[in-house]
Amino acid sequence: MYTLVARNAAIANSYFVGSINRVGTETFPNPFTSGDGKPQHADFGHFYGSSHFSTPDASCTPSLSGHRDGLLISDMDLNLCRQLKDKWGFRMTARYELYAKMLANYLKPDFEPHVISDPLLHKKS
């Protein structure tokens, strides 16, 4: 899941995404509660590591270990971002004048959003 979200973000935004996570279990000197009704605890949970970079063309670097610290260094060809934007034609189908008009309306002090409610949500059985 972790890898898929980063890859999807990289593809959708045509940028490199660094997915960074530490490893091990972090503990604190004073116990605390998470507000979930469970007893106090001093550990913050286990971190699964596996840091990596996702690229705008859906590829990923090999992940770091999930069990020990590491350093990941990677070359990033920033020109790839522009090449993929051109290849996939995202800007060709953008409607910037429409977006600007909609944003101007949303910023007006008297703006009232058009809310559509699902009638089944309020249906009494």
Backbone as a ProteinNet text record, in pm:
[ID]
protein_1_A
[PRIMARY]
MYTLVARNAAIANSYFVGSINRVGTETFPNPFTSGDGKPQHADFGHFYGSSHFSTPDASCTPSLSGHRDGLLISDMDLNLCRQLKDKWGFRMTARYELYAKMLANYLKPDFEPHVISDPLLHKKS
[TERTIARY]
82.9	0	87.4	185.7	276.7	342.6	391.6	458.4	359.9	240.3	142.2	99.3	79.3	37.4	145.7	270.6	380.8	394.2	383.2	393.1	278.3	158.2	44	60.1	111.6	134	239.6	343.6	449	394.9	313.8	256.4	159.6	67	-37.8	17.4	127.2	182.7	305.3	350	468.3	591.8	612.5	729.4	783.5	905	964.4	906	883.9	831.3	925.5	970.6	1053.4	965.5	962.7	886.7	985.1	976.5	1077	1011.2	1068.8	1016.7	1132.3	1127.9	1233.5	1207.6	1301.6	1288.3	1290.9	1239.8	1245.8	1122.9	1134.5	1026.6	1076.6	1002.4	1041	968.8	1043.4	983.5	1014.3	926.1	938.8	955.2	1022.3	1044	914.3	816.1	689.9	576.1	494.3	382.3	278.5	205.3	101.7	-15.8	-129.2	-245.9	-274.4	-327.9	-359.7	-501.5	-573.9	-710.6	-808.2	-766.2	-853.6	-913.8	-898.8	-954.8	-865.6	-757.6	-666.3	-572.7	-509.3	-419.5	-299.9	-238.2	-119.8	-10.2	73.5	187.4	301.9	422.2	540	599	545.3	600.6	511.4	575	504.3	468.6	507.1	476.5	598.6	580.8	690	688.7	807.1	822.3	887.5	833.1	871.6	974	1032.1	1140.6	1100.3	1183.2	1158.4	1150.5	1227.8	1228.6	1270.7	1213	1245.8	1202.8	1241.4	1197.2	1108.4	998	911.2	931.1	926.6	950.8	821	815.9	693.1	655.9	746.5	712.5	674.8	644.8	594.7	702.4	827.1	931.1	972.3	1038.4	1084.6	1228.1	1298.6	1431.4	1414	1514.4	1505.7	1486.4	1409.5	1382.2	1496.7	1510.5	1605.1	1549.2	1628.5	1589.9	1469	1393.6	1284.5	1325.7	1455.8	1501.2	1620.9	1689.9	1806.3	1818.1	1886.3	1903.5	1982.1	1960.7	2032.8	2026.3	2099.9	2101.8	2080.3	1981.4	1950.5	1987	2074.2	2114.5	2077.2	2010.4	1962.2	1977.2	2013.2	2012.1	1868.4	1833.4	1699.4	1712.1	1663.1	1663.6	1537.5	1549.3	1433	1369.7	1443.8	1388.3	1278.9	1283.3	1181.4	1042	1034	905.1	843.4	922	872	839.6	925.7	902.5	770.7	742.3	618.2	495.7	507.2	394.3	363.2	467.6	447.1	391.7	445	403.8	257.4	216.1	80.3	-19.8	28	-59.3	-149.4	-105	-188.1	-221	-121.7	-147.7	-234.2	-233.2	-312.2	-461.8	-502.4	-644	-682.7	-588.6	-620	-704.8	-789.1	-877.2	-848.7	-731.9	-686.4	-781.2	-839.6	-932.4	-1057	-1102.7	-1217.8	-1182.8	-1063.7	-1020.1	-1010.4	-957.5	-942.8	-1079.3	-1174.2	-1309.7	-1376.3	-1364.1	-1423.5	-1359.2	-1227.1	-1157	-1199	-1214.4	-1258.5	-1396.3	-1485.7	-1618.1	-1609.5	-1524.8	-1511.4	-1454.7	-1376.2	-1312	-1401	-1514.8	-1605.6	-1662.4	-1676.1	-1726.1	-1868.1	-1950.1	-2088.4	-2105.8	-1995.8	-2003.4	-2077.1	-2171.9	-2242.4	-2225.3	-2161.3	-2137.5	-2267.3	-2270.1	-2383	-2360.6	-2438.1	-2420.5	-2526.4	-2481.3	-2572.5	-2562.6	-2673.8	-2676.2	-2739.7	-2683.2	-2737.4	-2864.8	-2979.4	-3105.7	-3109.2	-3032.8	-3031	-2963.7	-2880.4	-2815.2	-2914	-3021.3	-3118.4	-3248	-3249.4	-3369.1	-3388.7	-3512.3	-3545	-3599	-3549.6	-3595.3	-3717.9
-118.8	0	125.2	126.4	239.1	274.8	174.1	195.8	243.5	186.1	223.8	369.2	416.9	555.9	650	622.3	707.8	704	587.3	576	649.6	635.5	705.8	856.5	904.8	1048.3	1097.5	1019.8	1057.8	1065.1	967.1	964.8	1080.5	1096.2	1197.7	1339	1362.8	1497.9	1519.1	1415.5	1420.9	1472.2	1420.8	1457.6	1334.6	1347.5	1242.8	1253.8	1139.8	1137.6	1052.8	1109.8	1036.5	982.2	850.6	785.9	748.4	817.8	803.9	750.8	646.7	591	534.1	557.1	505.2	358.8	296.2	154.9	139.9	28.1	-3.2	42.6	33.6	74	188.1	295.5	411.1	405.3	425.4	429	563	602.4	730.1	704.6	796.4	775.7	784.2	859.8	874.2	809.7	729	667	771.8	739.8	830.2	747	812.1	744.4	800.7	717	760.7	815.6	817.8	866.8	765.4	639.2	536.4	445.8	485.4	408	294.7	269	162.5	215.5	127.1	172.7	251.5	328	404.2	309.5	362.2	284.6	381	328.2	412.2	393.7	300.8	281.2	350.4	398.2	470	377.2	252.8	155.7	121.5	23.4	-23.3	51.6	92.3	158.8	60	49.3	-58.2	-18.9	102	138.1	132.2	70.7	50.8	180.8	281.3	409.1	388.4	468.8	458.2	585.7	597.4	707.3	650.9	720.8	686.5	791.6	749	841.8	867	975.8	1007.7	907	817.1	715.6	582.2	583.9	469.6	371.2	401.5	311.7	356.2	267.4	296.3	250.9	316.7	269.3	147.8	66.1	-40.5	21.7	-42.7	8.7	-22.7	62	33.5	-77.3	-122	-230.2	-190	-288.7	-267.3	-296.4	-328.9	-369.8	-292.5	-216.3	-141.5	-9.1	85	218	210.3	309.3	313.8	452.5	471.4	597.7	565.3	629.2	605.8	730.5	713.5	822.6	781.3	870.7	835.1	953.3	925.2	1028.1	1049.7	1175.7	1207.7	1299.2	1252.9	1333.5	1418.6	1543.4	1631	1660.6	1639.1	1656.7	1552.8	1440.1	1336	1390	1479	1537.9	1610.7	1692.6	1769.4	1677	1578.3	1486.3	1410.9	1365.3	1290.6	1380.9	1502.6	1596.5	1620.7	1635	1655.4	1529.2	1412.8	1286.4	1255	1276.6	1241.6	1353.3	1469.1	1577.4	1635.9	1636.6	1691.2	1838.6	1914.1	2056.8	2082.3	1991.6	2008	2008.4	1929.7	1919.7	2006.1	2076.8	2165.1	2282.2	2330.8	2444.4	2555.7	2616	2714.7	2832.9	2878.1	2992.1	2953.7	2830.5	2783	2770.3	2716.4	2703	2840	2937.2	3072.5	3133.5	3113.4	3166.7	3101.6	2969.6	2898.8	2942.3	2956	2998.2	3138.6	3227.4	3364.1	3362	3276.4	3264.8	3209.9	3110.1	3048.8	3146.2	3242.7	3337.1	3455	3467.3	3577.3	3556.4	3666.1	3652.7	3595.6	3617.6	3569.5	3434.1	3364.6	3236.1	3133.3	3064.9	2955.1	2830.7	2728.3	2608.5	2535.9	2472.6	2390.2	2251.8	2217	2090.3	1991.9	1876.5	1770.8	1659.7	1628.8	1526.8	1399.8	1287.8	1158.8	1132.8	1123.3	1103.9	973	874.7	747.9	758.9	860.7	878.6	920.4	986.6	1040	959.6	848.5	765.6	689.7	694.9	621.1	485.6	383	248.8	206.1
0	0	0	88.7	104	-29.3	-100.3	-228.1	-334.1	-336.8	-438.5	-425.7	-304.7	-284.4	-335.5	-303.9	-348.6	-500.3	-558.2	-704.3	-771.8	-720	-778.6	-768.3	-655.7	-639.6	-738.1	-758.9	-852.7	-995.4	-1032.7	-1167.4	-1186.2	-1091.6	-1104.2	-1108.6	-1038.5	-1030.4	-1117.7	-1186	-1273	-1200.5	-1080.5	-1000.5	-930.5	-879.8	-798	-657.1	-593.8	-457.3	-372.5	-261.7	-167	-56	-41.3	66	175.2	285.1	389.9	516.8	573.8	697.4	778.1	906.1	993.6	1026	1095.9	1132	1283.6	1329.5	1471.1	1548.4	1680.9	1770.3	1856.3	1857.9	1938.1	2072	2179.8	2313.3	2378.2	2468	2537	2686.7	2758.4	2902	2983.2	2935.6	3008.8	2929.9	2996.8	2925.5	2884.5	2780.2	2730.7	2681.4	2661.1	2605.5	2467.5	2382.1	2246.6	2237.5	2347.1	2345.9	2289.8	2282.1	2226.1	2333.6	2460.7	2570.5	2617	2547.7	2588.6	2697.4	2774	2880.9	2826.4	2914.6	2876.1	2828.3	2740.3	2690.7	2664	2652.9	2631.4	2492.5	2415.3	2281.3	2178.6	2073	1967.3	1853.1	1863.7	1759.5	1675.8	1590.5	1505.7	1372.6	1328	1198.5	1102.8	982.6	891.4	786	793.1	701.9	555.9	475.8	331.9	253.2	292.1	220.3	75.8	-14.2	-156.1	-228.1	-354.9	-440.4	-549.9	-577	-689.5	-797.8	-922.5	-1032.6	-1109.5	-1185.3	-1257.9	-1365.9	-1402	-1501.9	-1437.5	-1308	-1230.7	-1185.9	-1207.9	-1157.5	-1017	-946.1	-809.9	-793.7	-704.7	-669.1	-578.3	-564.9	-464.8	-326.1	-242.7	-107.8	-14.1	85.3	192.6	281.2	372.9	463.3	548.5	587.6	681	823.4	843.7	976.4	1029.5	944	993.6	919.4	981.6	923.3	793.3	707.7	582	521.4	414.8	341	194.3	135.1	-5.8	-84.6	-183	-271.4	-412.2	-482.9	-616.1	-710.9	-835.8	-940.1	-983.6	-1005.9	-1054	-1174	-1285.6	-1406.8	-1406.3	-1363.5	-1351.6	-1486.9	-1594.4	-1727.8	-1756.4	-1685.3	-1702	-1666.9	-1568.4	-1529.8	-1649	-1715.7	-1830.7	-1947.3	-1971.3	-2082.8	-2067	-1946.6	-1925.5	-1932.1	-1884	-1897.1	-2044.2	-2124.1	-2268.3	-2334.7	-2297.4	-2358	-2327.9	-2203.9	-2163.9	-2193.3	-2231.6	-2274.8	-2167.5	-2043	-1936.5	-1958.2	-2001.5	-2021.4	-2144.1	-2237.8	-2358.9	-2326.4	-2227.4	-2193.2	-2074.5	-2017	-1903.1	-1950.2	-1864.9	-1893.6	-1793.2	-1806.6	-1708.8	-1695.1	-1805.9	-1797	-1718.1	-1732	-1656.1	-1507.9	-1478.2	-1339.2	-1273.1	-1344.8	-1289.8	-1259.9	-1349.8	-1330.5	-1208.2	-1197	-1083	-952.1	-950.7	-829.9	-789.1	-886.5	-856.2	-790.8	-837.4	-775.2	-633.1	-612.1	-480.2	-378.1	-423.2	-331.9	-293.3	-357.6	-324.4	-183.9	-106.1	32	40.1	-61.3	-57.5	-127.2	-154.4	-223.6	-138.6	-198.5	-133.3	-219.6	-166	-246.3	-277.8	-392.5	-432.4	-372	-270.8	-200.6	-247.6	-289.7	-332	-228.5	-167.5	-63.3	-117.2	-81.6	-122.4	-43.3	-109.3	-35.8	43.1	1.6	74.6	210.3	228.3	357.5	464.6	425.7	521.3	522	450.2	440.9	572.1	622.3	744.8	705.7	774.9	738.6	815
[MASK]
+++++++++++++++++++++++++++++++++++++++++++++++++++++++++++++++++++++++++++++++++++++++++++++++++++++++++++++++++++++++++++++

